[in-house]
Amino acid sequence: MTAHNWTTDSIQDLSGKTAIVTGANSGIGLETAKALAGKGALVILPVRSAEKGKQANNEITGEFPNAKIEILELDLSSLASIKSFVEAYSEKHTSLDILINNAGVMIPPYGKTEDGFELQFGINHLGHFSLTGLLLPMLLKSDSGRIVTVSSVAHRNGKINFDDLTWDQRGYKAGRAYGDSKIANLYFTSELARMLEDTQVTVAAAHPGWTRTNLQKHSKFWSSLNPIFSQEPPMGALPTLRAATDENINNDDYYGPGGFLEIKGYPIKVNSNPLSKDKQIAKKLWDVSEKLTGIKYNLE
Ligand SMILES: NC(=O)c1ccc[n+]([C@@H]2O[C@H](COP(=O)([O-])OP(=O)(O)OC[C@H]3O[C@@H](n4cnc5c(N)ncnc54)[C@H](OP(=O)(O)O)[C@@H]3O)[C@@H](O)[C@H]2O)c1
């Protein structure tokens, strides 16, 4: 480590701030939630079961006994669950400072969400699109709101086919569908950054390189390579944490590990591929996402 490396020591005191971290019961999300709570933020853990929430809470308070944690249920594969989560959050809170769209699934067997979307596109992109849209009024009430969405180097395999978003008309290619969902995370970030340009909310993206988590559970191949190539979750969480807390960030910045091929290392500003920067595709995806989810963003 050099004096220039960004670590959790670089995070300012976050007392008085409230953060929501999706997928906070496992892997990168758990480490992200832990670090934010360790710096004094009140952290909401949106989880799929009370048991998972309890385990995550125990792990965080085991390391930071004074951590302020709230557990709420959220299943990003259900629009009804997303709406219930936002309602439950809004009953207790009037604003939100940091939203981290981290939850995700990678190359599961073909399946659909409750609302009929392909699982990876549905959870990784449309779920977070809906959640962010519903929470936006809360974020606009913060004096310095931040929205971070976790993408992947795998965005480079993405090329969204708008004629068959559900993969009903093609043979399902799980890796390609994962890439589509991760390039969608970047289109979403850029379009939202443009939309919120004149507000006090900053929008950014991050990726964790290759980090040893439950994400690889659907692939024996990727799991077997984990011990050789991957980094541990506390390192994998650093790009997200930097995107969420660095005060010198610009709208639409993208952070990832600074090492060879962005696989490992301390977080630096990185570049996504040219296709991910196509504004027309970003706008088209935005319009399609609004139509599919019925969620309209409201800047009032
Ligand atoms: N690990 C890597 O090398 C890597 C590389 C690039 C990008 N990423 C991205 O990093 C993010 C975090 O992944 P991870 O590596 O930490 O994997 P992980 O350990 O599998 O964590 C994924 C989290 O997402 C949650 N989740 C999945 N489906 C959900 C749903 N329908 N509703 C609500 N929550 C749901 C999981 O909850 P359950 O425990 O209930 O399943 C879990 O908490 C993902 O967006 C992933 O694409 C990871």
Tab-separated table of C-alpha atoms and ligand atoms in Angstrom:
chain	number	residue	atom	x	y	z
A	1	MET	CA	0.000	0.000	0.000
A	2	THR	CA	1.253	3.504	-0.829
A	3	ALA	CA	0.183	6.816	0.684
A	4	HIS	CA	-2.049	7.264	-2.376
A	5	ASN	CA	-4.100	4.121	-1.959
A	6	TRP	CA	-7.741	4.748	-1.129
A	7	THR	CA	-8.924	2.579	1.779
A	8	THR	CA	-11.743	2.715	4.324
A	9	ASP	CA	-9.447	5.052	6.317
A	10	SER	CA	-10.166	7.608	3.591
A	11	ILE	CA	-13.883	7.653	4.440
A	12	GLN	CA	-15.046	10.697	6.381
A	13	ASP	CA	-17.285	10.556	9.452
A	14	LEU	CA	-20.774	9.647	8.237
A	15	SER	CA	-22.692	10.313	11.459
A	16	GLY	CA	-26.158	11.657	10.679
A	17	LYS	CA	-26.203	10.087	7.183
A	18	THR	CA	-28.574	7.312	6.155
A	19	ALA	CA	-27.620	4.670	3.595
A	20	ILE	CA	-29.442	1.830	1.874
A	21	VAL	CA	-27.248	-0.982	0.496
A	22	THR	CA	-29.041	-3.650	-1.536
A	23	GLY	CA	-27.618	-7.167	-1.253
A	24	ALA	CA	-26.162	-6.224	2.123
A	25	ASN	CA	-26.326	-9.699	3.638
A	26	SER	CA	-23.515	-11.151	1.530
A	27	GLY	CA	-20.208	-10.490	-0.252
A	28	ILE	CA	-19.479	-6.962	-1.411
A	29	GLY	CA	-22.739	-5.526	-0.085
A	30	LEU	CA	-22.089	-6.835	3.417
A	31	GLU	CA	-18.611	-5.277	3.456
A	32	THR	CA	-19.983	-2.020	2.050
A	33	ALA	CA	-22.691	-1.872	4.719
A	34	LYS	CA	-20.161	-2.709	7.427
A	35	ALA	CA	-17.768	0.051	6.379
A	36	LEU	CA	-20.531	2.683	6.154
A	37	ALA	CA	-21.909	1.646	9.559
A	38	GLY	CA	-18.368	1.678	10.977
A	39	LYS	CA	-18.145	5.348	9.952
A	40	GLY	CA	-21.349	6.207	11.785
A	41	ALA	CA	-24.026	6.047	9.068
A	42	LEU	CA	-27.404	4.511	9.806
A	43	VAL	CA	-27.471	1.607	7.350
A	44	ILE	CA	-30.610	-0.074	6.088
A	45	LEU	CA	-30.146	-3.725	5.121
A	46	PRO	CA	-32.756	-4.743	2.543
A	47	VAL	CA	-32.841	-8.541	2.689
A	48	ARG	CA	-34.924	-11.400	1.338
A	49	SER	CA	-35.501	-13.001	4.735
A	50	ALA	CA	-35.438	-11.918	8.364
A	51	GLU	CA	-32.901	-14.668	9.117
A	52	LYS	CA	-30.428	-13.288	6.542
A	53	GLY	CA	-30.907	-9.821	8.005
A	54	LYS	CA	-30.207	-11.060	11.511
A	55	GLN	CA	-27.012	-12.806	10.419
A	56	ALA	CA	-25.755	-9.698	8.603
A	57	ASN	CA	-26.632	-7.511	11.573
A	58	ASN	CA	-24.698	-9.859	13.891
A	59	GLU	CA	-21.677	-9.758	11.629
A	60	ILE	CA	-21.682	-5.957	11.407
A	61	THR	CA	-22.284	-5.342	15.115
A	62	GLY	CA	-19.660	-8.018	15.931
A	63	GLU	CA	-17.094	-5.709	14.344
A	64	PHE	CA	-18.755	-2.359	15.152
A	65	PRO	CA	-20.829	-2.751	18.354
A	66	ASN	CA	-22.247	0.793	18.019
A	67	ALA	CA	-23.385	0.265	14.432
A	68	LYS	CA	-26.823	1.668	13.652
A	69	ILE	CA	-28.650	-0.904	11.529
A	70	GLU	CA	-32.223	-1.376	10.366
A	71	ILE	CA	-33.453	-4.464	8.553
A	72	LEU	CA	-36.236	-4.355	5.958
A	73	GLU	CA	-37.466	-6.973	3.528
A	74	LEU	CA	-36.817	-6.520	-0.186
A	75	ASP	CA	-36.995	-8.862	-3.135
A	76	LEU	CA	-35.813	-7.092	-6.266
A	77	SER	CA	-37.481	-9.737	-8.434
A	78	SER	CA	-40.890	-8.373	-7.430
A	79	LEU	CA	-42.208	-4.877	-8.158
A	80	ALA	CA	-44.724	-5.357	-5.340
A	81	SER	CA	-41.909	-6.090	-2.879
A	82	ILE	CA	-39.931	-3.036	-4.071
A	83	LYS	CA	-42.979	-0.825	-3.495
A	84	SER	CA	-43.569	-2.320	-0.036
A	85	PHE	CA	-39.922	-1.752	0.869
A	86	VAL	CA	-40.090	1.933	-0.120
A	87	GLU	CA	-43.350	2.348	1.790
A	88	ALA	CA	-41.834	0.760	4.904
A	89	TYR	CA	-38.732	2.968	4.589
A	90	SER	CA	-40.853	6.093	4.084
A	91	GLU	CA	-42.895	5.384	7.216
A	92	LYS	CA	-39.774	5.888	9.361
A	93	HIS	CA	-37.580	8.224	7.313
A	94	THR	CA	-37.983	11.534	5.519
A	95	SER	CA	-34.785	11.539	3.448
A	96	LEU	CA	-31.977	9.331	2.167
A	97	ASP	CA	-28.309	10.262	1.685
A	98	ILE	CA	-26.728	7.213	0.030
A	99	LEU	CA	-28.345	4.545	-2.132
A	100	ILE	CA	-26.134	1.652	-3.195
A	101	ASN	CA	-27.608	-0.551	-5.904
A	102	ASN	CA	-25.389	-3.554	-5.287
A	103	ALA	CA	-27.550	-6.694	-5.208
A	104	GLY	CA	-27.178	-9.027	-8.130
A	105	VAL	CA	-27.331	-12.478	-9.593
A	106	MET	CA	-24.910	-13.946	-12.137
A	107	ILE	CA	-25.623	-16.656	-14.724
A	108	PRO	CA	-28.508	-18.396	-12.938
A	109	PRO	CA	-30.498	-21.001	-14.873
A	110	TYR	CA	-33.054	-19.324	-17.153
A	111	GLY	CA	-35.919	-17.906	-15.162
A	112	LYS	CA	-38.260	-14.950	-14.868
A	113	THR	CA	-39.108	-12.522	-12.111
A	114	GLU	CA	-42.587	-12.273	-10.608
A	115	ASP	CA	-43.357	-9.603	-13.242
A	116	GLY	CA	-42.116	-11.663	-16.193
A	117	PHE	CA	-38.647	-10.132	-16.752
A	118	GLU	CA	-35.586	-12.304	-17.437
A	119	LEU	CA	-33.987	-12.823	-14.011
A	120	GLN	CA	-30.659	-11.009	-14.446
A	121	PHE	CA	-32.059	-8.044	-16.377
A	122	GLY	CA	-35.040	-8.005	-13.996
A	123	ILE	CA	-33.118	-8.063	-10.718
A	124	ASN	CA	-29.822	-6.378	-11.613
A	125	HIS	CA	-31.259	-3.593	-13.775
A	126	LEU	CA	-35.059	-3.215	-13.635
A	127	GLY	CA	-35.225	-3.923	-9.887
A	128	HIS	CA	-32.729	-1.165	-9.156
A	129	PHE	CA	-34.288	1.139	-11.749
A	130	SER	CA	-37.596	0.817	-9.891
A	131	LEU	CA	-36.105	1.100	-6.427
A	132	THR	CA	-34.132	4.229	-7.322
A	133	GLY	CA	-37.136	5.870	-8.990
A	134	LEU	CA	-39.308	5.318	-5.946
A	135	LEU	CA	-36.595	6.517	-3.546
A	136	LEU	CA	-35.626	9.578	-5.619
A	137	PRO	CA	-37.887	12.015	-3.729
A	138	MET	CA	-36.084	10.962	-0.520
A	139	LEU	CA	-32.645	11.376	-2.115
A	140	LEU	CA	-33.572	14.842	-3.384
A	141	LYS	CA	-34.241	15.850	0.227
A	142	SER	CA	-30.637	15.095	1.229
A	143	ASP	CA	-28.223	18.035	1.015
A	144	SER	CA	-25.727	15.763	-0.791
A	145	GLY	CA	-27.412	12.629	-2.077
A	146	ARG	CA	-25.408	9.866	-3.732
A	147	ILE	CA	-26.544	6.967	-5.917
A	148	VAL	CA	-24.033	4.222	-6.741
A	149	THR	CA	-24.808	1.271	-8.980
A	150	VAL	CA	-22.518	-1.751	-9.057
A	151	SER	CA	-21.641	-2.885	-12.574
A	152	SER	CA	-18.928	-5.282	-13.762
A	153	VAL	CA	-16.098	-5.774	-16.226
A	154	ALA	CA	-18.646	-8.160	-17.754
A	155	HIS	CA	-20.483	-5.112	-19.137
A	156	ARG	CA	-18.077	-5.625	-22.047
A	157	ASN	CA	-20.080	-8.768	-22.999
A	158	GLY	CA	-23.319	-6.796	-23.028
A	159	LYS	CA	-25.240	-5.701	-26.121
A	160	ILE	CA	-28.900	-5.254	-25.341
A	161	ASN	CA	-31.359	-6.804	-27.799
A	162	PHE	CA	-34.435	-4.612	-27.365
A	163	ASP	CA	-36.481	-6.973	-29.543
A	164	ASP	CA	-36.108	-9.867	-27.125
A	165	LEU	CA	-35.370	-8.609	-23.596
A	166	THR	CA	-36.914	-11.762	-22.111
A	167	TRP	CA	-34.864	-14.178	-24.247
A	168	ASP	CA	-38.091	-15.883	-25.364
A	169	GLN	CA	-37.086	-15.820	-29.042
A	170	ARG	CA	-33.431	-16.906	-28.694
A	171	GLY	CA	-31.542	-19.674	-26.952
A	172	TYR	CA	-30.723	-18.311	-23.494
A	173	LYS	CA	-27.087	-17.344	-23.058
A	174	ALA	CA	-26.610	-16.764	-19.344
A	175	GLY	CA	-23.233	-14.982	-19.652
A	176	ARG	CA	-24.519	-12.660	-22.344
A	177	ALA	CA	-27.671	-11.885	-20.303
A	178	TYR	CA	-25.463	-11.065	-17.300
A	179	GLY	CA	-23.380	-8.744	-19.528
A	180	ASP	CA	-26.585	-7.077	-20.758
A	181	SER	CA	-27.688	-6.433	-17.175
A	182	LYS	CA	-24.293	-4.969	-16.274
A	183	ILE	CA	-24.073	-2.655	-19.318
A	184	ALA	CA	-27.645	-1.660	-18.402
A	185	ASN	CA	-26.311	-0.593	-14.970
A	186	LEU	CA	-23.943	1.803	-16.796
A	187	TYR	CA	-26.577	3.194	-19.190
A	188	PHE	CA	-28.803	3.739	-16.159
A	189	THR	CA	-26.021	5.571	-14.303
A	190	SER	CA	-25.215	7.867	-17.249
A	191	GLU	CA	-28.828	8.706	-18.043
A	192	LEU	CA	-29.657	9.335	-14.382
A	193	ALA	CA	-26.514	11.485	-14.011
A	194	ARG	CA	-27.690	13.625	-16.943
A	195	MET	CA	-31.170	13.881	-15.471
A	196	LEU	CA	-29.917	14.918	-12.005
A	197	GLU	CA	-27.161	17.236	-13.302
A	198	ASP	CA	-28.709	20.348	-11.721
A	199	THR	CA	-29.551	18.744	-8.390
A	200	GLN	CA	-27.455	18.046	-5.299
A	201	VAL	CA	-27.595	14.291	-5.985
A	202	THR	CA	-24.468	12.726	-7.519
A	203	VAL	CA	-24.697	9.524	-9.511
A	204	ALA	CA	-21.808	7.099	-10.019
A	205	ALA	CA	-20.977	3.494	-10.841
A	206	ALA	CA	-18.423	1.038	-9.512
A	207	HIS	CA	-17.202	-2.495	-10.121
A	208	PRO	CA	-15.387	-4.846	-7.730
A	209	GLY	CA	-13.026	-6.557	-10.192
A	210	TRP	CA	-13.061	-10.256	-9.355
A	211	THR	CA	-14.105	-10.800	-5.771
A	212	ARG	CA	-14.664	-14.102	-3.948
A	213	THR	CA	-18.361	-14.126	-3.014
A	214	ASN	CA	-21.527	-16.194	-3.436
A	215	LEU	CA	-21.959	-14.656	-6.906
A	216	GLN	CA	-20.002	-17.457	-8.570
A	217	LYS	CA	-22.236	-20.187	-7.068
A	218	HIS	CA	-23.914	-21.023	-10.397
A	219	SER	CA	-20.604	-21.788	-12.105
A	220	LYS	CA	-18.128	-24.510	-11.105
A	221	PHE	CA	-15.679	-22.978	-13.587
A	222	TRP	CA	-15.626	-19.480	-12.040
A	223	SER	CA	-15.746	-20.874	-8.480
A	224	SER	CA	-12.745	-23.121	-9.152
A	225	LEU	CA	-10.692	-20.128	-10.324
A	226	ASN	CA	-11.638	-18.015	-7.306
A	227	PRO	CA	-8.656	-19.038	-5.128
A	228	ILE	CA	-6.212	-18.063	-7.900
A	229	PHE	CA	-7.567	-14.804	-9.265
A	230	SER	CA	-10.002	-13.220	-6.877
A	231	GLN	CA	-9.656	-10.706	-4.088
A	232	GLU	CA	-11.439	-10.771	-0.737
A	233	PRO	CA	-14.777	-8.926	-0.246
A	234	PRO	CA	-13.317	-6.086	1.887
A	235	MET	CA	-11.094	-5.150	-1.093
A	236	GLY	CA	-13.929	-5.742	-3.567
A	237	ALA	CA	-16.107	-3.272	-1.679
A	238	LEU	CA	-13.607	-0.396	-1.925
A	239	PRO	CA	-14.603	0.899	-5.407
A	240	THR	CA	-18.248	1.072	-4.280
A	241	LEU	CA	-17.280	2.781	-1.039
A	242	ARG	CA	-15.144	5.293	-2.888
A	243	ALA	CA	-17.941	6.034	-5.360
A	244	ALA	CA	-20.324	6.451	-2.407
A	245	THR	CA	-18.210	8.696	-0.189
A	246	ASP	CA	-15.378	10.431	-2.050
A	247	GLU	CA	-16.156	14.131	-2.017
A	248	ASN	CA	-14.098	14.739	-5.174
A	249	ILE	CA	-16.317	12.640	-7.378
A	250	ASN	CA	-17.997	13.830	-10.588
A	251	ASN	CA	-21.378	12.821	-11.906
A	252	ASP	CA	-21.149	9.585	-13.931
A	253	ASP	CA	-17.687	8.616	-12.609
A	254	TYR	CA	-16.918	4.897	-12.608
A	255	TYR	CA	-14.578	3.308	-10.044
A	256	GLY	CA	-12.880	-0.092	-10.118
A	257	PRO	CA	-9.726	-1.842	-8.911
A	258	GLY	CA	-6.509	-0.266	-10.187
A	259	GLY	CA	-4.548	-3.513	-10.755
A	260	PHE	CA	-3.923	-5.647	-13.869
A	261	LEU	CA	-7.088	-5.771	-16.046
A	262	GLU	CA	-8.992	-4.162	-13.159
A	263	ILE	CA	-9.212	-7.592	-11.484
A	264	LYS	CA	-7.764	-6.590	-8.104
A	265	GLY	CA	-6.366	-3.602	-6.309
A	266	TYR	CA	-7.193	-0.307	-4.676
A	267	PRO	CA	-9.965	1.745	-6.272
A	268	ILE	CA	-9.281	4.251	-9.026
A	269	LYS	CA	-11.404	5.957	-11.647
A	270	VAL	CA	-11.781	3.540	-14.572
A	271	ASN	CA	-13.312	3.579	-18.033
A	272	SER	CA	-16.166	1.563	-19.419
A	273	ASN	CA	-16.309	0.449	-23.057
A	274	PRO	CA	-17.459	2.731	-25.919
A	275	LEU	CA	-20.818	0.920	-26.336
A	276	SER	CA	-21.730	1.675	-22.708
A	277	LYS	CA	-21.388	5.405	-23.500
A	278	ASP	CA	-23.947	5.425	-26.318
A	279	LYS	CA	-26.468	8.093	-25.240
A	280	GLN	CA	-29.157	6.925	-27.658
A	281	ILE	CA	-29.122	3.402	-26.267
A	282	ALA	CA	-29.116	4.792	-22.712
A	283	LYS	CA	-32.200	6.887	-23.469
A	284	LYS	CA	-33.938	4.003	-25.211
A	285	LEU	CA	-33.250	1.716	-22.245
A	286	TRP	CA	-34.583	4.380	-19.886
A	287	ASP	CA	-37.838	4.679	-21.834
A	288	VAL	CA	-38.247	0.903	-22.061
A	289	SER	CA	-37.513	0.523	-18.333
A	290	GLU	CA	-40.175	3.111	-17.453
A	291	LYS	CA	-42.667	1.339	-19.669
A	292	LEU	CA	-41.913	-2.150	-18.347
A	293	THR	CA	-41.938	-1.190	-14.658
A	294	GLY	CA	-44.512	1.597	-14.743
A	295	ILE	CA	-42.116	3.687	-12.600
A	296	LYS	CA	-41.813	7.322	-13.712
A	297	TYR	CA	-39.033	9.430	-12.257
A	298	ASN	CA	-40.271	12.539	-10.531
A	299	LEU	CA	-37.850	15.444	-10.002
A	300	GLU	CA	-40.354	17.633	-8.193
B	1	LIG	N1	-17.983	-10.903	-7.030
B	1	LIG	C1	-17.489	-10.425	-8.169
B	1	LIG	O1	-16.393	-10.819	-8.637
B	1	LIG	C2	-18.249	-9.398	-8.940
B	1	LIG	C3	-17.679	-8.913	-10.131
B	1	LIG	C4	-18.353	-7.931	-10.835
B	1	LIG	C5	-19.534	-7.413	-10.361
B	1	LIG	N2	-20.075	-7.906	-9.212
B	1	LIG	C6	-21.350	-7.344	-8.755
B	1	LIG	O2	-21.287	-7.083	-7.378
B	1	LIG	C7	-22.600	-7.108	-6.822
B	1	LIG	C8	-22.607	-7.882	-5.515
B	1	LIG	O3	-22.316	-9.227	-5.785
B	1	LIG	P1	-21.479	-10.157	-4.799
B	1	LIG	O4	-20.264	-10.568	-5.558
B	1	LIG	O5	-21.321	-9.560	-3.470
B	1	LIG	O6	-22.435	-11.444	-4.766
B	1	LIG	P2	-23.227	-12.156	-3.578
B	1	LIG	O7	-22.327	-12.475	-2.447
B	1	LIG	O8	-23.931	-13.298	-4.253
B	1	LIG	O9	-24.271	-11.056	-3.119
B	1	LIG	C9	-25.390	-10.741	-3.907
B	1	LIG	C10	-26.418	-10.097	-3.025
B	1	LIG	O10	-27.542	-9.755	-3.838
B	1	LIG	C11	-28.702	-10.222	-3.184
B	1	LIG	N3	-29.786	-10.524	-4.115
B	1	LIG	C12	-29.802	-11.404	-5.133
B	1	LIG	N4	-31.025	-11.462	-5.679
B	1	LIG	C13	-31.790	-10.593	-4.995
B	1	LIG	C14	-33.152	-10.219	-5.066
B	1	LIG	N5	-33.998	-10.769	-5.958
B	1	LIG	N6	-33.622	-9.290	-4.201
B	1	LIG	C15	-32.815	-8.747	-3.273
B	1	LIG	N7	-31.525	-9.075	-3.135
B	1	LIG	C16	-31.029	-9.998	-3.991
B	1	LIG	C17	-28.245	-11.495	-2.495
B	1	LIG	O11	-29.197	-11.885	-1.509
B	1	LIG	P3	-29.381	-13.441	-1.128
B	1	LIG	O12	-28.314	-13.790	-0.155
B	1	LIG	O13	-30.745	-13.473	-0.544
B	1	LIG	O14	-29.269	-14.219	-2.403
B	1	LIG	C18	-26.936	-11.027	-1.923
B	1	LIG	O15	-27.129	-10.292	-0.751
B	1	LIG	C19	-23.498	-7.685	-7.928
B	1	LIG	O16	-24.216	-6.634	-8.545
B	1	LIG	C20	-22.519	-8.283	-8.921
B	1	LIG	O17	-23.024	-8.296	-10.243
B	1	LIG	C21	-19.457	-8.867	-8.483
